Coordinates of C-alpha atoms in Angstrom, one line a residue:
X1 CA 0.0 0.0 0.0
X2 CA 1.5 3.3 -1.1
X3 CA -0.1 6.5 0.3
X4 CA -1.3 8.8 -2.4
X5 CA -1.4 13.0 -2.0
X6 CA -5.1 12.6 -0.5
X7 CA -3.6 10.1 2.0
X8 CA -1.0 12.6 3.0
X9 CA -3.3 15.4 2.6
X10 CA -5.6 14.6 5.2
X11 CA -2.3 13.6 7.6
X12 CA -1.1 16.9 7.1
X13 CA -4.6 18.3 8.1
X14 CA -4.8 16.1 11.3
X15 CA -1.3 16.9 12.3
X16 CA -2.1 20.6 12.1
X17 CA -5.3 20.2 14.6
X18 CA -3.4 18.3 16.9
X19 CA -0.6 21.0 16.9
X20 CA -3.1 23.9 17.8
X21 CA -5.7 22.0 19.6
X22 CA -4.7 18.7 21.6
X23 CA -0.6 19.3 22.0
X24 CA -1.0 22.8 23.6
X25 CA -3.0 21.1 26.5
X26 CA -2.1 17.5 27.0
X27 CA 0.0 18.5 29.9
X28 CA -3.5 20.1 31.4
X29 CA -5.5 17.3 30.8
X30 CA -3.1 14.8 31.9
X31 CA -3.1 16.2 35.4
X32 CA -6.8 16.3 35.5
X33 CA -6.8 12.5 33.9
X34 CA -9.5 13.5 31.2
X35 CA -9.5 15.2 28.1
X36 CA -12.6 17.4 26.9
X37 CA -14.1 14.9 24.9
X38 CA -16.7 16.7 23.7
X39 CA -15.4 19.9 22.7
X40 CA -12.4 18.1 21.0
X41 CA -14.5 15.8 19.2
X42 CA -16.9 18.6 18.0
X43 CA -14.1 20.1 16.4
X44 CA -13.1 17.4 14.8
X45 CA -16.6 16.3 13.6
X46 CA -16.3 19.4 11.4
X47 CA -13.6 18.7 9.9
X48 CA -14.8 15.4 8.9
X49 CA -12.0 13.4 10.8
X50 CA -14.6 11.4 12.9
X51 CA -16.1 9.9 10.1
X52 CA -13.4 9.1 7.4
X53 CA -14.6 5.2 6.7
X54 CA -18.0 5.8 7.0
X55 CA -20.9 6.6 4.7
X56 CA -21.6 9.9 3.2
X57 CA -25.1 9.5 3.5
X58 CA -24.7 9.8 7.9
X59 CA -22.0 12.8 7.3
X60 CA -18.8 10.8 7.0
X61 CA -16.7 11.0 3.9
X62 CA -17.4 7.2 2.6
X63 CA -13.6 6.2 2.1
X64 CA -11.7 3.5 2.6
X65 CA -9.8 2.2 5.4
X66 CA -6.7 3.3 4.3
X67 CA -7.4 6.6 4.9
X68 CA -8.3 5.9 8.4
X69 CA -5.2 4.0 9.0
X70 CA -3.5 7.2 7.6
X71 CA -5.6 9.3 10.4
X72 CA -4.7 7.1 12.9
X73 CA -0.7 7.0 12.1
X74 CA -1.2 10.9 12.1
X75 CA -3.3 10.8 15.8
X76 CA -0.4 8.7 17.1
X77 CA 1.4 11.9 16.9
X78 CA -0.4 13.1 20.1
X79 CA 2.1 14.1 22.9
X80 CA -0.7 12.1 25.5
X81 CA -1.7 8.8 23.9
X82 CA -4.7 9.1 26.0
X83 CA -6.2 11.6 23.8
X84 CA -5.5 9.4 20.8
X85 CA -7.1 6.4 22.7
X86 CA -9.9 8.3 23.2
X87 CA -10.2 9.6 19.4
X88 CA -9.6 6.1 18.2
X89 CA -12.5 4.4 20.2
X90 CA -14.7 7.2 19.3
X91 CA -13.8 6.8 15.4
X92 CA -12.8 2.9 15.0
X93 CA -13.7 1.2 17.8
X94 CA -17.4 1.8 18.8
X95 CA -18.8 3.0 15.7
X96 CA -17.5 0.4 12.8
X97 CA -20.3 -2.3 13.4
X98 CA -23.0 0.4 13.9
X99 CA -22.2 1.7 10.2
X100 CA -22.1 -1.4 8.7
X101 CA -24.5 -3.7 10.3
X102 CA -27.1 -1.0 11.6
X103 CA -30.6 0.2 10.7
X104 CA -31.1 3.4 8.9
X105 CA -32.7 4.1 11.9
X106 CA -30.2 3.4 14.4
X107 CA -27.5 4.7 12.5
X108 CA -29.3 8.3 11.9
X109 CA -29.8 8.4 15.6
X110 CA -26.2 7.2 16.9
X111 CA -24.2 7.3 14.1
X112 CA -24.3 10.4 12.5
X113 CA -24.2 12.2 15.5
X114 CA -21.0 10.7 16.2
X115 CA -19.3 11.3 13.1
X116 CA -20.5 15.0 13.6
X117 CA -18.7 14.9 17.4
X118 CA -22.1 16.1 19.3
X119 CA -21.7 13.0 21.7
X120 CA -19.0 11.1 22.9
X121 CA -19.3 6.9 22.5
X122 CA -17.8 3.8 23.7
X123 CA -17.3 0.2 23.6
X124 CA -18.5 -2.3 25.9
X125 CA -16.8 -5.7 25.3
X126 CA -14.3 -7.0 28.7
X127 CA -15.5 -7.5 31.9
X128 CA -14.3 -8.7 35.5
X129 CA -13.2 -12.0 34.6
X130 CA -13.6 -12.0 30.9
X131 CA -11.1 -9.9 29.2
X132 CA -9.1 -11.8 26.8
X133 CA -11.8 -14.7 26.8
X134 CA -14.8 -12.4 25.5
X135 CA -16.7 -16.1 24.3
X136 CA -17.0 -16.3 28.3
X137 CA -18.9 -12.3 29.3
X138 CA -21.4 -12.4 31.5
X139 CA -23.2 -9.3 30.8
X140 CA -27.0 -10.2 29.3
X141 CA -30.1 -8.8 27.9
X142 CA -33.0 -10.2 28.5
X143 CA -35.9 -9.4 25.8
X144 CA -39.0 -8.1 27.4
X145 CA -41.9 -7.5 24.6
X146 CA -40.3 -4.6 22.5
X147 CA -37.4 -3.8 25.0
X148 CA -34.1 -5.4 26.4
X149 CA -33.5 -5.6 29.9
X150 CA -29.5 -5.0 30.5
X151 CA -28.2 -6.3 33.5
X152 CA -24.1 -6.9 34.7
X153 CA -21.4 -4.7 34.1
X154 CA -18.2 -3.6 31.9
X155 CA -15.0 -3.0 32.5
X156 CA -11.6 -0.7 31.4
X157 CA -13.9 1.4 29.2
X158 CA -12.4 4.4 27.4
X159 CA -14.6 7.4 27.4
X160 CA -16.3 6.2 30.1
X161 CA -17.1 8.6 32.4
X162 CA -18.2 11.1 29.2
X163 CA -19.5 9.0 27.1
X164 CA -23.4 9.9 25.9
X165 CA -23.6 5.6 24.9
X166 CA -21.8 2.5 24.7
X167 CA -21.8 -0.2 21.9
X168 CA -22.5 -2.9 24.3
X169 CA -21.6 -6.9 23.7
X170 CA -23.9 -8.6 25.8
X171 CA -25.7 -11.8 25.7
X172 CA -29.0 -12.2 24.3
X173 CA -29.6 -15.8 24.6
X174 CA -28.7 -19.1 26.5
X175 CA -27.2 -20.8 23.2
X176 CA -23.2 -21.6 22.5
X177 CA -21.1 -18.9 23.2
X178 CA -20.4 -17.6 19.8
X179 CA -23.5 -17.6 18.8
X180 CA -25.5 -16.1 21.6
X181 CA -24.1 -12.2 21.6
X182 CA -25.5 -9.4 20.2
X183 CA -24.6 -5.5 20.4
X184 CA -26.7 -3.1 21.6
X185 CA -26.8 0.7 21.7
X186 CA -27.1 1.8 25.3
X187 CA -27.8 4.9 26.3
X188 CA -25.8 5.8 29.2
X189 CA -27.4 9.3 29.7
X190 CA -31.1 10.6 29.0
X191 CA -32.2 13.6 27.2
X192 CA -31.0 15.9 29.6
X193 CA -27.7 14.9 30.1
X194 CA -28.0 13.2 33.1
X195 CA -26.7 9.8 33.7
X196 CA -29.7 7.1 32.4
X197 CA -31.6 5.1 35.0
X198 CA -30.1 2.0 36.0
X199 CA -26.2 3.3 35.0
X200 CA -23.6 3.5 37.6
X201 CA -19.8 4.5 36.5
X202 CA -16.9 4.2 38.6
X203 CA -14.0 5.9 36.9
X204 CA -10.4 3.7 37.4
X205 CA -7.0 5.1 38.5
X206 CA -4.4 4.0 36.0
X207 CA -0.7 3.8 35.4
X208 CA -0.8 5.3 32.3
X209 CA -3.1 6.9 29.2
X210 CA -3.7 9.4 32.3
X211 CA -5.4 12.1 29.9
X212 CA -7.8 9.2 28.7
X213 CA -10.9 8.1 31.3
X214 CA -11.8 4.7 32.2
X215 CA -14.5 3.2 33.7
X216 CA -16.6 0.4 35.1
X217 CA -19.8 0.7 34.2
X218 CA -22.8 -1.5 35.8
X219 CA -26.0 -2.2 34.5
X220 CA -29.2 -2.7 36.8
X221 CA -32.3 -3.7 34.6
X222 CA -31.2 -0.9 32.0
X223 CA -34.1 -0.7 29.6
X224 CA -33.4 -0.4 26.2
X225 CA -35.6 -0.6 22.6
X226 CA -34.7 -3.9 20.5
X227 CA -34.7 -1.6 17.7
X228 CA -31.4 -0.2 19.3
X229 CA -29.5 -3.9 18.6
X230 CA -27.1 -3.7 16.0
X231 CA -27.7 -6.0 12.9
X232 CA -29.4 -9.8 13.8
X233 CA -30.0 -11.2 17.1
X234 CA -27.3 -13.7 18.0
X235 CA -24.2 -12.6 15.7
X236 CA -23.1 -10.3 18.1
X237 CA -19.3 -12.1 18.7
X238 CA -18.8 -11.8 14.5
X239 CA -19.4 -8.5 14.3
X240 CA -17.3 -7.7 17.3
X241 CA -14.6 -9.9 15.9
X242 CA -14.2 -8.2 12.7
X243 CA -14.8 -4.5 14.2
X244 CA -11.7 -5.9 16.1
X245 CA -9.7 -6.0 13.0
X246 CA -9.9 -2.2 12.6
X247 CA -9.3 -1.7 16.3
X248 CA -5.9 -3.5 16.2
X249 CA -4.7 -1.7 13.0
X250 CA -5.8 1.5 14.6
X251 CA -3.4 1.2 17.1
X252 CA -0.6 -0.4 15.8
X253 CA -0.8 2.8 13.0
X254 CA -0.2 5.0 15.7
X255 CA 2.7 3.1 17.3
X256 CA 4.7 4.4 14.1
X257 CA 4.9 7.3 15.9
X258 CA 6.9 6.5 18.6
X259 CA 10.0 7.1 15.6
X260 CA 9.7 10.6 16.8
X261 CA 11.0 9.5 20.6
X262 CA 14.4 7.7 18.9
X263 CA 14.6 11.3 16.7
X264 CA 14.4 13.2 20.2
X265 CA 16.7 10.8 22.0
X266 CA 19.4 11.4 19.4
X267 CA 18.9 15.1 19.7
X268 CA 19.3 15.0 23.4
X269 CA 22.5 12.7 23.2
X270 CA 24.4 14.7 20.9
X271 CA 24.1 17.7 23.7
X272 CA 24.8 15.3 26.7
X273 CA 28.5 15.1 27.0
X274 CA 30.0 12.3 29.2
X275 CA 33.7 11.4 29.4
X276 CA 34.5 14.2 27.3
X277 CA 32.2 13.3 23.7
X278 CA 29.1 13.3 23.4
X279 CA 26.8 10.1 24.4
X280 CA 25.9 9.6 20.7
X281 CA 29.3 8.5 19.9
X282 CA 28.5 5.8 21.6
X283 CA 28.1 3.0 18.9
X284 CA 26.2 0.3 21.3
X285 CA 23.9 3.4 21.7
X286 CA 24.0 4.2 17.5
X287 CA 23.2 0.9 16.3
X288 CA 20.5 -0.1 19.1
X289 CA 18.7 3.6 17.7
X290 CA 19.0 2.0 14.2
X291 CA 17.7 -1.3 15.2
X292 CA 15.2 0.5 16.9
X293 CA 14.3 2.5 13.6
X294 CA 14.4 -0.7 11.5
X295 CA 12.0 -2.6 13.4
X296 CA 9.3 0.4 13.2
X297 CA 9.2 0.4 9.6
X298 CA 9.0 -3.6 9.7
X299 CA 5.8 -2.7 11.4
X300 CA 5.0 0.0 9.0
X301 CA 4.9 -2.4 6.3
X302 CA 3.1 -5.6 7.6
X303 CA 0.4 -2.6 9.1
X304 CA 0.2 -1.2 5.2
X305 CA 0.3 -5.1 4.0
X306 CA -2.7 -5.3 6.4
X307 CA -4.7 -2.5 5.7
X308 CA -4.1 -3.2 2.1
X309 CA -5.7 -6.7 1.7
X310 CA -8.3 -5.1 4.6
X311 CA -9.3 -2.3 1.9
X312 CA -9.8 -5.7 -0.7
X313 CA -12.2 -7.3 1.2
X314 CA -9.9 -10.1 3.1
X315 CA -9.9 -11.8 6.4
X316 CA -6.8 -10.2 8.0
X317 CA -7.0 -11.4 11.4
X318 CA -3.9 -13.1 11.5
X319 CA -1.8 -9.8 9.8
X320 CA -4.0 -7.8 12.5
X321 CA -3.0 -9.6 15.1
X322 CA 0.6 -9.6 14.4
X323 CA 0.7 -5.7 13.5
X324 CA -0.8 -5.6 17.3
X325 CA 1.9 -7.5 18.5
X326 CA 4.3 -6.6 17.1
X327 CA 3.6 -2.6 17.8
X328 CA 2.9 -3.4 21.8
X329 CA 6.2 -4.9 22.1
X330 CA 8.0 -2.8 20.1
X331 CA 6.4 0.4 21.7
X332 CA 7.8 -0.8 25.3
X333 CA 11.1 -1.5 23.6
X334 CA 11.6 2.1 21.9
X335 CA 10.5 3.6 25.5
X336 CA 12.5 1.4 27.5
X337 CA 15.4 1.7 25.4
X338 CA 15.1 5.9 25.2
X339 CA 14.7 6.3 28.9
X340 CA 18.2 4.2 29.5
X341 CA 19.7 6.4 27.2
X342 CA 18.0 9.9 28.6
X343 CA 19.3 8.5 31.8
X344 CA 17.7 11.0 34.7
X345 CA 16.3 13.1 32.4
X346 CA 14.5 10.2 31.2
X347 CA 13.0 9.6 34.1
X348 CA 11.6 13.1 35.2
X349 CA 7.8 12.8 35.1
X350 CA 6.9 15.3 32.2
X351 CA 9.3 13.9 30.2
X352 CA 7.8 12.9 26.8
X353 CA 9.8 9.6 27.1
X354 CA 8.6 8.8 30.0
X355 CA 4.7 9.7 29.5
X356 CA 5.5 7.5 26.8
X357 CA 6.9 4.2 28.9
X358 CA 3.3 4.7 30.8
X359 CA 1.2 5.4 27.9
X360 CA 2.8 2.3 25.4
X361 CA 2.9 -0.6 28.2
X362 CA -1.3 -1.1 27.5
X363 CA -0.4 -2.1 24.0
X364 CA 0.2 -5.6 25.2
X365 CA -2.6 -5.5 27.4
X366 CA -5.9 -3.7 25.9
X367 CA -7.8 -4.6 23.0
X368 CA -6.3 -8.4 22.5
X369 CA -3.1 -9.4 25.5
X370 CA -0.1 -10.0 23.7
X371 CA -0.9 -13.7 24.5
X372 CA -4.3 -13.9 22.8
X373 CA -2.8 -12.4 19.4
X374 CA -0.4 -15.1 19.8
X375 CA -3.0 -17.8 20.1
X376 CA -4.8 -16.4 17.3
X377 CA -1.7 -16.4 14.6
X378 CA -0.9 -20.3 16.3
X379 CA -4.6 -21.2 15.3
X380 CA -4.2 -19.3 11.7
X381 CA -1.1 -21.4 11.4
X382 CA -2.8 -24.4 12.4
X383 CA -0.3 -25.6 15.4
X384 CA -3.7 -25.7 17.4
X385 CA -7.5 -26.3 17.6
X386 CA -9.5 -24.1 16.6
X387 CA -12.1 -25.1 19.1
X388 CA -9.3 -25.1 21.7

């Protein structure tokens, strides 16, 4: 996949808005641990950037995916990657099933105004004991005449303490476990902007992503229209699966960034002078930057190999998963590696590096442990049951 002058356009765009209205206040919002969601989406609803993939027809700009994989290597620019978490759920995460498996209906009441930026969305997928293992969630709907009844709860959501509703994976029936999901549309406020009846969020101190806010969010007979379930009953889990697939590429494409910390290290070690040269004349320190350098654009092409046979209509769970894998790993590894070499400096807390040793070490955790992508390119190989 080669990037054409509309590709680069639009990164050019993005990286502008970020420069004059995310980088100027990251520092801001990562003491408070939230971002303005709402007034940074709006912004970027006008500009279109909330809606790149998605159909004209709700207000997005009806392109491909490689265009939002080009957004997304732009957003990983951020200087808090908790912003960029948050911009990535809003735009790839939570909305990709609604626009392809929705009702007209649905999608002109929860769609379009989230391409536009007027709310703020989420997903609902892990839970307290079912992260990695989604087949096994205990959350469930119960139908009741023309409604669902919601009850359990979710867990490690992004947006969650401002989000206007969640895309919710829940169970619908008592059948096999990949066969008995479904996602819903849930509310989580009413028409006044207070929190909807039945909703309880419980925002979660982390290590990192400090600018982005998680919650847990429980659900107590939470009343919802079966008109607000996205595509059939019961094929819930597929639709998750493959709104996955632009989840993982999402944030692999903005691991690319993290070039720009090796780029700053070397700038800092030509100035820091230690037993009398400079600390870049170190040539362990030179070649561990290059190898550093190589491996991200390794990763750049086996995400642009991915995104390419994505944008042709091809299973690319396997290349998914090891664009996921391979950017979690290699985003600790450019940290690590930059803080050694910043020494103190590296380890001051508003350090850009080591923000970015906090902010990279979920990108073997969230959206699919480094473990699970490794089961799921052993099963693609066939080394193990499917079943297993």
């Amino acid at each position: 996949m080669i990037y054409t002058a509309e590709h680069h356009e639009l990164m050019a765009s993005i990286r502008r808005f970020i420069s004059a209205e995310i980088d100027p206040f990251v520092d801001e919002w990562e003491a408070a641990e939230i971002f303005p969601a709402h007034d940074v989406f709006r912004k970027m609803g006008q500009l279109g950037f909330l809606g790149i993939t998605k159909p004209e027809a709700y207000g997005g700009m009806g392109l491909d995916f490689s265009y939002a994989l080009a957004a997304a290597e732009a957003i990983g620019h951020v200087k808090a990657q908790g912003v960029g978490m948050g911009i990535g759920v809003q735009a790839n995460m939570a909305t990709p099933a609604l626009a392809s498996f929705g009702s007209d209906e649905l999608k002109r009441e929860f769609l379009a105004p989230a391409i536009a930026g007027e709310v703020v969305c989420s997903i609902g997928v892990s839970e307290q004991g079912a992260g990695s293992d989604v087949s096994s969630l205990k959350t469930r709907a119960r139908r009741d005449g023309d409604d669902y009844v919601i009850s359990g709860s979710k867990m490690w959501i992004t947006n969650g303490t401002q989000a206007d509703w969640i895309c919710l994976l829940c169970n619908t029936s008592d059948g096999p476990s990949h066969k008995n999901k479904s996602l819903i549309i849930v509310p989580l406020k009413d028409a006044a902007g207070r929190r909807a009846k039945g909703i309880e969020v419980q925002k979660i101190k982390k290590f990192g992503m400090w600018s982005s806010d998680t919650a847990q969010i429980f659900f107590d007979e939470v009343r919802v229209p079966v008109r607000h379930r996205i595509g059939e009953e019961g094929m819930g889990f597929i639709y998750q699966m493959k709104q996955f697939q632009e989840e993982r590429l999402d944030g692999a494409a903005r691991r690319l960034a993290s070039i720009e910390l090796i780029e700053e290290t070397a700038t800092y070690l030509r100035q820091r002078v230690a037993f009398g040269k400079p600390l870049l004349d170190n040539q362990f320190i030179q070649y561990k930057l290059a190898e550093l350098k190589t491996e991200i654009e390794a990763l750049r092409g086996l995400i642009y190999m991915a995104t390419h046979a994505y944008v042709q209509g091809q299973d690319v769970t396997e290349l998914a998963s090891m664009a996921k894998l391979k950017a979690g790993r290699l985003g600790r590894d450019v940290a690590d590696w930059c803080m050694q070499f910043q020494g103190g400096m590296g380890y001051t807390w508003d350090n850009r590096v080591s923000r970015a040793y906090r902010d990279y070490r979920l990108g073997s955790i969230g959206g699919g442990a480094d473990e699970v992508m490794l089961m799921v390119i052993a099963r693609k190989m066939g080394l193990m049951d499917p079943a297993a």
